[in-house]
Amino acid sequence: MVISPVHYIVAPLLAAFAIALLSKIYKNAARIVPGIVLFYNIVISLVLMPQVLEKGMISEVIAGWEAPWGINLVLTPFSGFLTTAVSVIGFAIWLYGYKFKVRLQGGEVKYYEILQMMMIAGSLGVIITGDLFNMFVFIEIVGITAYSLTAFYRGRDGAEASFKYLLIGSLASIFLLMGILIIYTQTGSLNMAQIAERMPMVPQTMKVTALIFFLIALGIEAEMFPMNGWAPDAYSQAPSPTSAVFAAVVSVAGVYALIRVTFTVFDVEGVHQYLIVMGFVTMLVAEISAVAQVNLKRMLAYSSLGQMGLVLIAFGIGSHLAVFGAIFLMLNHAVIKALLFMSGSYFIYNSDDKRLIGLNGIHKRLPFVSAIFSIAAFAIIGFPPFSGFWSKFYILIAAGDENMIFLIIGILMVTIIELVYYLRTVARIYFYKDEVEHTEHKPSINAIVAMSFLTLFIIVIGIYPNLITGYLHQAADSLLDKASYIQHILK
Amino acid sequence: MNTLTIILLILTIGAAFTYFINAVNHKLTAISAFVTITIATGYFFGLAELGDQFKFALGDFSMQWGLNAFSYYFIYIVLGLSWLALLYSIAYMEGKARLGYYYGAFLLTIAGMFGVVISQDFISLFIFWEIMTWASFLLVIYNYYYNIKTEGMKYMIFSAIGAYAMLTAIVFIHHYYGTFLIGEALSKGAFSFNQHIFIPIFLLLGFGIKAAVMPFHVWAPGAYAKTPMSFTAVFSGALSKMGIFGIALVFSTYYITHNAGGFIASQILAWMGGITAVMGTIYALIQTDAKRLLAYSSVAQLGYIVVGLSTGTKLGIMAALYLAVLHAAFKGALFMVAGAVEKQAGTTDMTKISGLIKRMPWTFLVALISIITLAGVPPLGGFVGKWLIYEALITESNNYFLAIVIFFSSTAAFLYSYRFLFGLFLGQEEEETKDVKEAPVTMLIPMLMLSFVSIITGVMPGLVFNPAAKAMNALGFADTNWDMTSLSNIWGNTTDLSLIGIFIIIVFILGFAVLTLKGRKKTKSVGTKDISSSGELWKEGENWTFQQDFFKPFQRAAAPLYKFDMDKIWSDMGNALEAFFGFFRKVYTGNGQTYAIYVIAFLAILLIFKDYIFN
Amino acid sequence: MMEFSEIFFKYKDLITVAVYGTAIMLIIIGLYGVLLKKHLVKIAIGLTIMDSGINLLFVAVGYIQNGTAPIFSPGHEGDAIRMVDPVPQALVLTAIVIGFAVTALALSLIIRLYKHHHTANIDQINSLKW
């Protein structure tokens, strides 16, 4: 069996259906199968990435219909890098959630894992697809599974968050269809490479209208302001491993879709300024809102929005160094945010008061988790010697090279705001009196291993980023190189 | 491997090891920390040489660490003071909780400071600067059990503002001059005030905030007073000098070239330093807590150093560097004294305790020597520093008004120095302090060693002048001529300090001998109570010591100066910002339909204005 | 806007205009339902109507004058050049299924929301805010 990119999608999908069947026979199948499949995904990454880096791109066609008539899956250094990251982090999150008791009024584990698998399959599909409508389908898969997972707990708030997500998400799909419609009528194709080739011939108004629809629709998925109202609710109400997956996988897929469409498919001027401005507004509003939050997961959700804003700013700047920084930041954010949600949820699990007050002095009961949370908080603010520093630094240097002093000052001022609420939480964990009623739930060994692994990543890359800078450079190059993308696929 | 890397590794691994060993055995933690710093210091002074360099590439950037005379001068302060402070900590922190955390963060701070001083490229400088900042932040909040929002966050926010201003400057130095190396940037004129003036200004902002220059000093009193005293010795003694290190570096272009663009900046800096000195002193006067008094005094002393730096002349820089070392010595000793009093007597509130001289004589001796140094009285070292500053201000810069301001401030320094001494040690002995014992030996030894530094520099200031001159060479100055034991001014008069010292000692001994021998029969030993009351009789329980509102007349006279409360201004700004933020977040109303309306409205805006946005 | 009116007047075929017009009207009606109606079920219906509208628009776009259904059948293999564009029809099939799934999910959520809040007014369902 030759390993090809389609396995990325097929494996989790098959696993989802396999879980449904196998759990009739073997009770624990629902917990084990995802691990096997995600591990297989990592194996695929390790096999395919060297090929990608060597050949420049792998394009695989489905069902024998050659591109551009058929659907093709494209593995460029950029998308390959992201899928590897997603697989590894997904595996770590699975490991963390292995003993996750879907507690209280929850459903059964198998439904949870099925939905989770399909969501990961969908996100991977968004990343590696080379066809616009295929992207739409995968976005919808991610959407439906995400709506269901948000509402997984039977309490009232999950349903509310899910409904809001559904409402906005449906708007996204409708606008996406409108955009695809206009593109299809103008270029006659749905294949991204072919559209990119034919784009110069499309009249300007049509092009810009289609672009606007895509920006709105994918902006909803990528959590851009003002379309990200659904995000804080969804992140905070979903079960904890799902929140981690949202932050690490779904938002990565959303941003990837947005960037792929704006950079590769369209060639409109002014998109970069748009991304910088909207990215900055997203970041500003999100971080400002995070300061006043009382609920830990909601605070982390707003922080996620802020980081995504910074990623968009970096992509907007557009130079090689900026894109490099943006991809680095996406990777860092995925790892760090997943880690924050994982440790944060242990805090919530261990105290009956779900608000931040419940975190007072919790380090006495959970010293290991507290240390990990603190390291992750330091990393996301951008303190050296953790990996978050390098990504912010590269982005700032790239901005400096474009002489954008006000942008730099703006980003740094927002970082100070971020600093305030994260350090406040760290101080609360370590130094307040532990007065809240609590039930003991020590982290199990699998969670400890998963969290340690991700923390180790943060520290090692922080001290020696050279380990991944090579891959990142190639990823950045491949994104900016539109011509070779088209040429490679259409041959 | 390179010596410098090894020292950093020793410090960081020592920090991690100490943190974990606390879980094993509490007593081992202090020992392990002390052993780490001893190894590091010994290794450095034994093996590191001037001119050591370490270049390596990290993530597309080339970094460079090296040891030049300027760095070497500051490492004396960093490693020396830290070693003594850690020795002091062994007894001071005994029995407290979370020792692993304390020592781990302490060692990390030291590693950060060491790294800052040996960095020869901006990226390493920033990295170590940040490590130093967050490690010290962890220590500032160590003592907090409830009110974290103020001191710790104030410190962090101000430090972050400074650090990020520095980062902006670093990014633009790279953009305009194409390099991250400090030496290269210097030679290309990156710090010149004639072009891209915001670069040196932002750098000065970053370094100045760390050196507690007005108006950004508001974090200092709280942070210095509330941290454990053993760390404050390093915090105020060494960490603030990192700011001085940076300011000297940035200003060095101005020193050498004296171009007109920098003149205004140097004047502004001089006045900021002067105002800091005055305001710090004034606020120190009205404090009732010895720790806060010392904290404000630190701010004032740093003001002097900044004034010295801003004059831009050889004498001024020499004065500043000399004062830097001396301040580390005497302020470190004073904070250790306050810590000893706190540990033994339970509090440092001067309205509550007094008359400790009988109980803690050695501590008193250290305090006395340090106070004399602070006030600038010969034959101790502070005199040399003050003398140099005055000479620099009067003879080499034409800033007579500033000289008057500094003079006013140092005279007022007498007032609070005396207050400190009187408040804690002299005066009537209280009931509560009857059973206070002298501080343990491991706490006394560092204090005494620091006092020894104050004494010896008074007699042989050349011991400090020598490395300082070498440091100034490294900055680009020509050789200064100095003498081991004497001070000379531009008019050729010399004062031989060793003669003065010997003279004073001889007078002292003679006087003591004469008085004791002469009045042998008429003198008898009395308690402190009799001394304070000068023989008058008083009833039990009556308090004849003047402790509250000690400087009330002065306070009334200087009332307009006290109205200028920088702290309140910053707090008001912070509250206004918070209210502003509270308004902003109402965007997320929680109503799903509203979010949908946002989307559609945004779509409409984009469609209408599409020609202006995308063309 | 000029381009759209140009397109319209190109196809003076009344049926085509009617179909396009209906599709756009449906989208607008659906949008009106989503944005301005307060009852949850009405919002869900609005979403469904919008879905139908966009699907109709898709199919209409794929129409070629005097074309026939894009199905190969025995005896009509050579008709490929006279077929309407099959791609939008495939897309619409997919979109209809997706729309159906989302609607089902939306309705089940509405049931759960009603059970907890005892109201189906969207303005009252905002406990997660700011």
mmCIF file of N, CA, C and O in Angstrom, chain A residues 164 168 175 205 212 216 228-229 269 274 288-289 292 302 378 383-384 389-390 394 396-397 400-401 403 405 412 415-416 419-420 423 427 431-433 463 466 473, chain B residues 58-61 98 101 126-127 130 134 141 144-146 148 153 156 161 164 167-168 171-172 175-176 180 581 585 588 590 595 600 602-603 606 610 614-615:
data_model
loop_
_atom_site.group_PDB
_atom_site.id
_atom_site.type_symbol
_atom_site.label_atom_id
_atom_site.label_comp_id
_atom_site.label_asym_id
_atom_site.label_seq_id
_atom_site.Cartn_x
_atom_site.Cartn_y
_atom_site.Cartn_z
ATOM 1 N N LYS A 164 -25.475 29.498 18.417
ATOM 2 C CA LYS A 164 -24.858 30.704 17.849
ATOM 3 C C LYS A 164 -23.826 30.327 16.807
ATOM 4 O O LYS A 164 -23.739 30.939 15.733
ATOM 5 N N ILE A 168 -23.969 31.419 12.750
ATOM 6 C CA ILE A 168 -22.904 32.123 12.024
ATOM 7 C C ILE A 168 -22.266 31.193 10.997
ATOM 8 O O ILE A 168 -21.925 31.603 9.881
ATOM 9 N N PHE A 175 -22.283 32.207 2.178
ATOM 10 C CA PHE A 175 -21.409 33.146 1.475
ATOM 11 C C PHE A 175 -20.322 32.423 0.710
ATOM 12 O O PHE A 175 -19.896 32.867 -0.364
ATOM 13 N N THR A 205 -14.502 43.860 -11.089
ATOM 14 C CA THR A 205 -15.603 43.907 -10.123
ATOM 15 C C THR A 205 -15.994 42.520 -9.667
ATOM 16 O O THR A 205 -16.225 42.275 -8.485
ATOM 17 N N ILE A 212 -14.628 39.269 -1.742
ATOM 18 C CA ILE A 212 -15.273 39.726 -0.504
ATOM 19 C C ILE A 212 -16.092 38.607 0.114
ATOM 20 O O ILE A 212 -16.055 38.376 1.323
ATOM 21 N N ILE A 216 -15.358 37.096 3.819
ATOM 22 C CA ILE A 216 -16.335 37.036 4.905
ATOM 23 C C ILE A 216 -16.495 35.589 5.372
ATOM 24 O O ILE A 216 -16.433 35.278 6.565
ATOM 25 N N ASN A 228 -16.293 36.938 14.706
ATOM 26 C CA ASN A 228 -15.876 35.880 15.618
ATOM 27 C C ASN A 228 -16.700 35.838 16.884
ATOM 28 O O ASN A 228 -16.228 35.377 17.909
ATOM 29 N N GLY A 229 -17.909 36.322 16.826
ATOM 30 C CA GLY A 229 -18.720 36.302 18.029
ATOM 31 C C GLY A 229 -18.973 34.897 18.545
ATOM 32 O O GLY A 229 -19.151 34.687 19.727
ATOM 33 N N GLU A 269 -5.076 43.382 -5.422
ATOM 34 C CA GLU A 269 -4.281 44.264 -4.581
ATOM 35 C C GLU A 269 -5.116 44.747 -3.416
ATOM 36 O O GLU A 269 -6.312 44.912 -3.525
ATOM 37 N N TYR A 274 -5.858 44.925 4.022
ATOM 38 C CA TYR A 274 -7.081 44.477 4.680
ATOM 39 C C TYR A 274 -6.758 43.513 5.812
ATOM 40 O O TYR A 274 -7.263 43.640 6.925
ATOM 41 N N ILE A 288 -8.510 43.043 24.630
ATOM 42 C CA ILE A 288 -9.176 43.940 25.578
ATOM 43 C C ILE A 288 -10.305 43.209 26.279
ATOM 44 O O ILE A 288 -10.493 43.336 27.492
ATOM 45 N N SER A 289 -11.059 42.424 25.521
ATOM 46 C CA SER A 289 -12.160 41.707 26.146
ATOM 47 C C SER A 289 -11.660 40.645 27.092
ATOM 48 O O SER A 289 -12.340 40.288 28.052
ATOM 49 N N ALA A 292 -11.192 41.424 31.068
ATOM 50 C CA ALA A 292 -12.285 41.499 32.025
ATOM 51 C C ALA A 292 -12.957 40.162 32.268
ATOM 52 O O ALA A 292 -13.959 40.105 32.957
ATOM 53 N N TYR A 302 -10.703 34.112 24.194
ATOM 54 C CA TYR A 302 -10.411 35.446 23.677
ATOM 55 C C TYR A 302 -8.937 35.576 23.341
ATOM 56 O O TYR A 302 -8.560 36.210 22.358
ATOM 57 N N PHE A 378 3.707 31.988 30.016
ATOM 58 C CA PHE A 378 4.899 32.763 29.678
ATOM 59 C C PHE A 378 5.194 32.642 28.191
ATOM 60 O O PHE A 378 5.588 33.598 27.531
ATOM 61 N N PHE A 383 7.667 35.541 26.319
ATOM 62 C CA PHE A 383 8.883 35.671 27.113
ATOM 63 C C PHE A 383 9.928 34.699 26.591
ATOM 64 O O PHE A 383 9.629 33.543 26.372
ATOM 65 N N PRO A 384 11.158 35.170 26.434
ATOM 66 C CA PRO A 384 12.192 34.196 26.197
ATOM 67 C C PRO A 384 12.411 33.411 27.471
ATOM 68 O O PRO A 384 12.117 33.910 28.536
ATOM 69 N N PHE A 389 8.440 33.478 21.996
ATOM 70 C CA PHE A 389 9.239 34.671 21.769
ATOM 71 C C PHE A 389 9.704 34.743 20.331
ATOM 72 O O PHE A 389 9.631 35.787 19.681
ATOM 73 N N TRP A 390 10.215 33.604 19.807
ATOM 74 C CA TRP A 390 10.795 33.645 18.478
ATOM 75 C C TRP A 390 9.782 34.016 17.426
ATOM 76 O O TRP A 390 10.053 34.810 16.527
ATOM 77 N N TYR A 394 10.199 37.283 15.041
ATOM 78 C CA TYR A 394 10.312 37.280 13.584
ATOM 79 C C TYR A 394 9.273 38.188 12.959
ATOM 80 O O TYR A 394 9.547 38.923 12.013
ATOM 81 N N LEU A 396 7.899 40.800 14.287
ATOM 82 C CA LEU A 396 8.244 42.201 14.520
ATOM 83 C C LEU A 396 9.378 42.655 13.595
ATOM 84 O O LEU A 396 9.362 43.768 13.081
ATOM 85 N N ILE A 397 10.357 41.761 13.387
ATOM 86 C CA ILE A 397 11.440 42.152 12.494
ATOM 87 C C ILE A 397 10.907 42.358 11.093
ATOM 88 O O ILE A 397 11.275 43.311 10.397
ATOM 89 N N GLY A 400 9.313 45.553 10.986
ATOM 90 C CA GLY A 400 10.314 46.610 11.000
ATOM 91 C C GLY A 400 10.921 46.822 9.628
ATOM 92 O O GLY A 400 11.202 47.947 9.219
ATOM 93 N N ASP A 401 11.105 45.705 8.907
ATOM 94 C CA ASP A 401 11.670 45.836 7.575
ATOM 95 C C ASP A 401 10.751 46.591 6.643
ATOM 96 O O ASP A 401 11.195 47.146 5.648
ATOM 97 N N ASN A 403 9.032 49.055 7.754
ATOM 98 C CA ASN A 403 8.931 50.374 8.366
ATOM 99 C C ASN A 403 7.586 50.663 9.002
ATOM 100 O O ASN A 403 7.109 51.787 8.990
ATOM 101 N N ILE A 405 6.206 51.264 11.979
ATOM 102 C CA ILE A 405 6.486 51.450 13.406
ATOM 103 C C ILE A 405 5.231 51.440 14.248
ATOM 104 O O ILE A 405 5.207 50.914 15.356
ATOM 105 N N LEU A 412 2.988 45.509 20.385
ATOM 106 C CA LEU A 412 3.627 45.379 21.692
ATOM 107 C C LEU A 412 2.717 45.877 22.803
ATOM 108 O O LEU A 412 2.708 45.319 23.905
ATOM 109 N N THR A 415 0.483 43.197 23.548
ATOM 110 C CA THR A 415 1.169 42.156 24.307
ATOM 111 C C THR A 415 1.206 42.494 25.784
ATOM 112 O O THR A 415 1.106 41.608 26.642
ATOM 113 N N ILE A 416 1.337 43.786 26.095
ATOM 114 C CA ILE A 416 1.341 44.157 27.510
ATOM 115 C C ILE A 416 -0.011 43.830 28.131
ATOM 116 O O ILE A 416 -0.095 43.345 29.272
ATOM 117 N N LEU A 419 -0.116 40.274 28.793
ATOM 118 C CA LEU A 419 0.726 40.010 29.937
ATOM 119 C C LEU A 419 -0.045 40.191 31.230
ATOM 120 O O LEU A 419 0.048 39.379 32.153
ATOM 121 N N VAL A 420 -0.848 41.256 31.277
ATOM 122 C CA VAL A 420 -1.559 41.550 32.514
ATOM 123 C C VAL A 420 -2.467 40.400 32.900
ATOM 124 O O VAL A 420 -2.397 39.880 34.020
ATOM 125 N N LEU A 423 -0.462 36.975 33.643
ATOM 126 C CA LEU A 423 0.323 36.957 34.873
ATOM 127 C C LEU A 423 -0.576 37.048 36.088
ATOM 128 O O LEU A 423 -0.266 36.481 37.137
ATOM 129 N N ALA A 427 -0.345 34.424 39.032
ATOM 130 C CA ALA A 427 -0.202 34.827 40.426
ATOM 131 C C ALA A 427 -1.318 34.229 41.263
ATOM 132 O O ALA A 427 -1.104 33.751 42.374
ATOM 133 N N PHE A 431 -0.378 32.274 44.456
ATOM 134 C CA PHE A 431 -0.249 33.042 45.679
ATOM 135 C C PHE A 431 -1.506 33.423 46.406
ATOM 136 O O PHE A 431 -1.430 34.158 47.352
ATOM 137 N N TYR A 432 -2.627 32.969 45.948
ATOM 138 C CA TYR A 432 -3.799 33.356 46.714
ATOM 139 C C TYR A 432 -4.147 32.253 47.681
ATOM 140 O O TYR A 432 -3.687 31.130 47.563
ATOM 141 N N LYS A 433 -4.988 32.573 48.639
ATOM 142 C CA LYS A 433 -5.345 31.559 49.616
ATOM 143 C C LYS A 433 -6.347 30.607 49.015
ATOM 144 O O LYS A 433 -7.260 31.003 48.330
ATOM 145 N N ILE A 463 14.774 27.341 23.135
ATOM 146 C CA ILE A 463 16.211 27.495 23.313
ATOM 147 C C ILE A 463 16.937 27.306 21.987
ATOM 148 O O ILE A 463 17.950 27.954 21.733
ATOM 149 N N ASN A 466 16.519 26.437 15.739
ATOM 150 C CA ASN A 466 17.033 25.964 14.458
ATOM 151 C C ASN A 466 16.447 24.624 14.046
ATOM 152 O O ASN A 466 16.498 24.257 12.888
ATOM 153 N N HIS A 473 11.113 27.791 6.682
ATOM 154 C CA HIS A 473 11.518 28.583 5.527
ATOM 155 C C HIS A 473 10.949 27.998 4.243
ATOM 156 O O HIS A 473 10.456 28.718 3.374
ATOM 157 N N LEU B 58 21.677 31.220 15.979
ATOM 158 C CA LEU B 58 20.447 30.686 16.541
ATOM 159 C C LEU B 58 19.316 31.161 15.655
ATOM 160 O O LEU B 58 19.047 32.344 15.586
ATOM 161 N N GLY B 59 18.706 30.221 14.935
ATOM 162 C CA GLY B 59 17.516 30.590 14.188
ATOM 163 C C GLY B 59 17.705 31.767 13.245
ATOM 164 O O GLY B 59 17.003 32.745 13.346
ATOM 165 N N ASP B 60 18.610 31.715 12.328
ATOM 166 C CA ASP B 60 18.844 32.782 11.358
ATOM 167 C C ASP B 60 19.575 33.994 11.910
ATOM 168 O O ASP B 60 19.823 34.933 11.170
ATOM 169 N N PHE B 61 19.851 34.030 13.187
ATOM 170 C CA PHE B 61 20.554 35.197 13.713
ATOM 171 C C PHE B 61 21.895 34.764 14.260
ATOM 172 O O PHE B 61 22.038 33.670 14.775
ATOM 173 N N ARG B 98 7.963 27.414 50.210
ATOM 174 C CA ARG B 98 8.257 27.505 48.782
ATOM 175 C C ARG B 98 9.700 27.926 48.539
ATOM 176 O O ARG B 98 9.983 28.788 47.735
ATOM 177 N N TYR B 101 11.086 27.395 44.922
ATOM 178 C CA TYR B 101 10.644 28.450 44.028
ATOM 179 C C TYR B 101 11.503 29.694 44.223
ATOM 180 O O TYR B 101 11.980 30.290 43.262
ATOM 181 N N PHE B 126 18.194 41.284 24.815
ATOM 182 C CA PHE B 126 16.769 41.304 25.090
ATOM 183 C C PHE B 126 16.316 40.025 25.749
ATOM 184 O O PHE B 126 15.524 40.030 26.691
ATOM 185 N N ILE B 127 16.825 38.896 25.241
ATOM 186 C CA ILE B 127 16.411 37.619 25.808
ATOM 187 C C ILE B 127 16.751 37.556 27.285
ATOM 188 O O ILE B 127 15.914 37.237 28.137
ATOM 189 N N GLU B 130 14.650 39.938 29.437
ATOM 190 C CA GLU B 130 13.322 39.433 29.748
ATOM 191 C C GLU B 130 13.382 38.327 30.795
ATOM 192 O O GLU B 130 12.541 38.281 31.694
ATOM 193 N N TRP B 134 11.237 38.482 34.227
ATOM 194 C CA TRP B 134 10.173 37.635 34.760
ATOM 195 C C TRP B 134 10.636 36.823 35.945
ATOM 196 O O TRP B 134 9.826 36.506 36.828
ATOM 197 N N ILE B 141 6.398 38.769 43.698
ATOM 198 C CA ILE B 141 5.099 38.330 44.196
ATOM 199 C C ILE B 141 5.221 37.219 45.207
ATOM 200 O O ILE B 141 4.222 36.669 45.656
ATOM 201 N N TYR B 144 3.385 37.801 48.560
ATOM 202 C CA TYR B 144 2.031 38.254 48.475
ATOM 203 C C TYR B 144 1.073 37.187 48.772
ATOM 204 O O TYR B 144 1.088 36.192 48.138
ATOM 205 N N TYR B 145 0.190 37.453 49.624
ATOM 206 C CA TYR B 145 -0.843 36.469 49.738
ATOM 207 C C TYR B 145 -2.166 36.972 49.221
ATOM 208 O O TYR B 145 -3.032 36.210 48.910
ATOM 209 N N TYR B 146 -2.343 38.260 49.200
ATOM 210 C CA TYR B 146 -3.645 38.742 48.763
ATOM 211 C C TYR B 146 -3.570 39.776 47.666
ATOM 212 O O TYR B 146 -4.264 39.683 46.686
ATOM 213 N N ILE B 148 -2.137 41.042 44.924
ATOM 214 C CA ILE B 148 -1.181 40.943 43.827
ATOM 215 C C ILE B 148 -1.333 42.073 42.842
ATOM 216 O O ILE B 148 -0.386 42.435 42.160
ATOM 217 N N MET B 153 2.201 43.502 39.672
ATOM 218 C CA MET B 153 1.773 43.848 38.325
ATOM 219 C C MET B 153 2.343 45.185 37.904
ATOM 220 O O MET B 153 2.715 45.363 36.748
ATOM 221 N N MET B 156 5.764 44.519 36.720
ATOM 222 C CA MET B 156 5.807 43.815 35.449
ATOM 223 C C MET B 156 5.378 44.718 34.311
ATOM 224 O O MET B 156 5.980 44.712 33.246
ATOM 225 N N ILE B 161 6.760 47.642 29.542
ATOM 226 C CA ILE B 161 6.753 48.823 28.681
ATOM 227 C C ILE B 161 8.188 49.153 28.279
ATOM 228 O O ILE B 161 8.498 49.386 27.106
ATOM 229 N N TYR B 164 9.601 46.407 25.913
ATOM 230 C CA TYR B 164 9.077 46.414 24.552
ATOM 231 C C TYR B 164 9.492 47.669 23.801
ATOM 232 O O TYR B 164 9.653 47.641 22.577
ATOM 233 N N LEU B 167 12.618 46.637 22.515
ATOM 234 C CA LEU B 167 12.481 45.719 21.396
ATOM 235 C C LEU B 167 12.190 46.475 20.107
ATOM 236 O O LEU B 167 12.731 46.158 19.042
ATOM 237 N N THR B 168 11.321 47.495 20.211
ATOM 238 C CA THR B 168 11.043 48.305 19.023
ATOM 239 C C THR B 168 12.333 48.928 18.503
ATOM 240 O O THR B 168 12.611 48.898 17.307
ATOM 241 N N VAL B 171 14.439 46.322 16.788
ATOM 242 C CA VAL B 171 13.944 45.968 15.462
ATOM 243 C C VAL B 171 14.328 47.031 14.446
ATOM 244 O O VAL B 171 14.753 46.719 13.327
ATOM 245 N N PHE B 172 14.232 48.300 14.870
ATOM 246 C CA PHE B 172 14.564 49.342 13.903
ATOM 247 C C PHE B 172 16.049 49.534 13.712
ATOM 248 O O PHE B 172 16.476 49.976 12.652
ATOM 249 N N HIS B 175 16.614 47.308 11.077
ATOM 250 C CA HIS B 175 16.086 47.774 9.791
ATOM 251 C C HIS B 175 16.964 48.845 9.191
ATOM 252 O O HIS B 175 17.246 48.842 7.998
ATOM 253 N N TYR B 176 17.403 49.791 10.010
ATOM 254 C CA TYR B 176 18.173 50.900 9.443
ATOM 255 C C TYR B 176 19.645 50.589 9.293
ATOM 256 O O TYR B 176 20.298 51.121 8.410
ATOM 257 N N PHE B 180 22.573 43.270 14.262
ATOM 258 C CA PHE B 180 22.114 43.131 15.637
ATOM 259 C C PHE B 180 23.252 43.271 16.638
ATOM 260 O O PHE B 180 23.029 43.263 17.823
ATOM 261 N N PHE B 581 -11.687 49.590 28.572
ATOM 262 C CA PHE B 581 -11.756 48.215 28.108
ATOM 263 C C PHE B 581 -13.113 47.605 28.410
ATOM 264 O O PHE B 581 -13.654 46.843 27.626
ATOM 265 N N ARG B 585 -15.592 45.630 25.483
ATOM 266 C CA ARG B 585 -15.923 44.222 25.320
ATOM 267 C C ARG B 585 -17.404 44.004 25.174
ATOM 268 O O ARG B 585 -17.831 42.895 24.884
ATOM 269 N N TYR B 588 -19.300 41.978 22.243
ATOM 270 C CA TYR B 588 -19.756 40.587 22.207
ATOM 271 C C TYR B 588 -21.009 40.461 23.053
ATOM 272 O O TYR B 588 -20.967 40.010 24.203
ATOM 273 N N GLY B 590 -23.539 38.579 23.106
ATOM 274 C CA GLY B 590 -24.117 37.321 23.535
ATOM 275 C C GLY B 590 -25.370 36.949 22.782
ATOM 276 O O GLY B 590 -25.886 35.856 22.943
ATOM 277 N N TYR B 595 -24.667 38.930 16.320
ATOM 278 C CA TYR B 595 -23.449 38.536 15.628
ATOM 279 C C TYR B 595 -23.717 38.389 14.140
ATOM 280 O O TYR B 595 -22.916 38.795 13.298
ATOM 281 N N ILE B 600 -23.402 40.544 8.397
ATOM 282 C CA ILE B 600 -24.044 41.106 7.198
ATOM 283 C C ILE B 600 -23.668 42.567 7.022
ATOM 284 O O ILE B 600 -23.404 43.028 5.903
ATOM 285 N N PHE B 602 -20.954 44.002 7.963
ATOM 286 C CA PHE B 602 -19.580 44.069 7.487
ATOM 287 C C PHE B 602 -19.514 43.743 6.006
ATOM 288 O O PHE B 602 -18.789 44.380 5.237
ATOM 289 N N LEU B 603 -20.309 42.740 5.605
ATOM 290 C CA LEU B 603 -20.353 42.388 4.197
ATOM 291 C C LEU B 603 -20.810 43.572 3.370
ATOM 292 O O LEU B 603 -20.229 43.898 2.331
ATOM 293 N N LEU B 606 -18.122 46.173 3.074
ATOM 294 C CA LEU B 606 -17.075 45.797 2.139
ATOM 295 C C LEU B 606 -17.547 45.924 0.698
ATOM 296 O O LEU B 606 -16.817 46.372 -0.177
ATOM 297 N N LYS B 610 -15.840 48.600 -1.887
ATOM 298 C CA LYS B 610 -14.823 47.685 -2.393
ATOM 299 C C LYS B 610 -13.822 48.354 -3.305
ATOM 300 O O LYS B 610 -12.682 47.935 -3.407
ATOM 301 N N PHE B 614 -9.979 47.494 -2.277
ATOM 302 C CA PHE B 614 -9.235 46.624 -3.184
ATOM 303 C C PHE B 614 -9.211 47.275 -4.545
ATOM 304 O O PHE B 614 -10.243 47.525 -5.126
ATOM 305 N N ASN B 615 -8.046 47.532 -5.062
ATOM 306 C CA ASN B 615 -8.048 48.131 -6.389
ATOM 307 C C ASN B 615 -7.046 47.447 -7.285
ATOM 308 O O ASN B 615 -6.137 46.794 -6.860
#
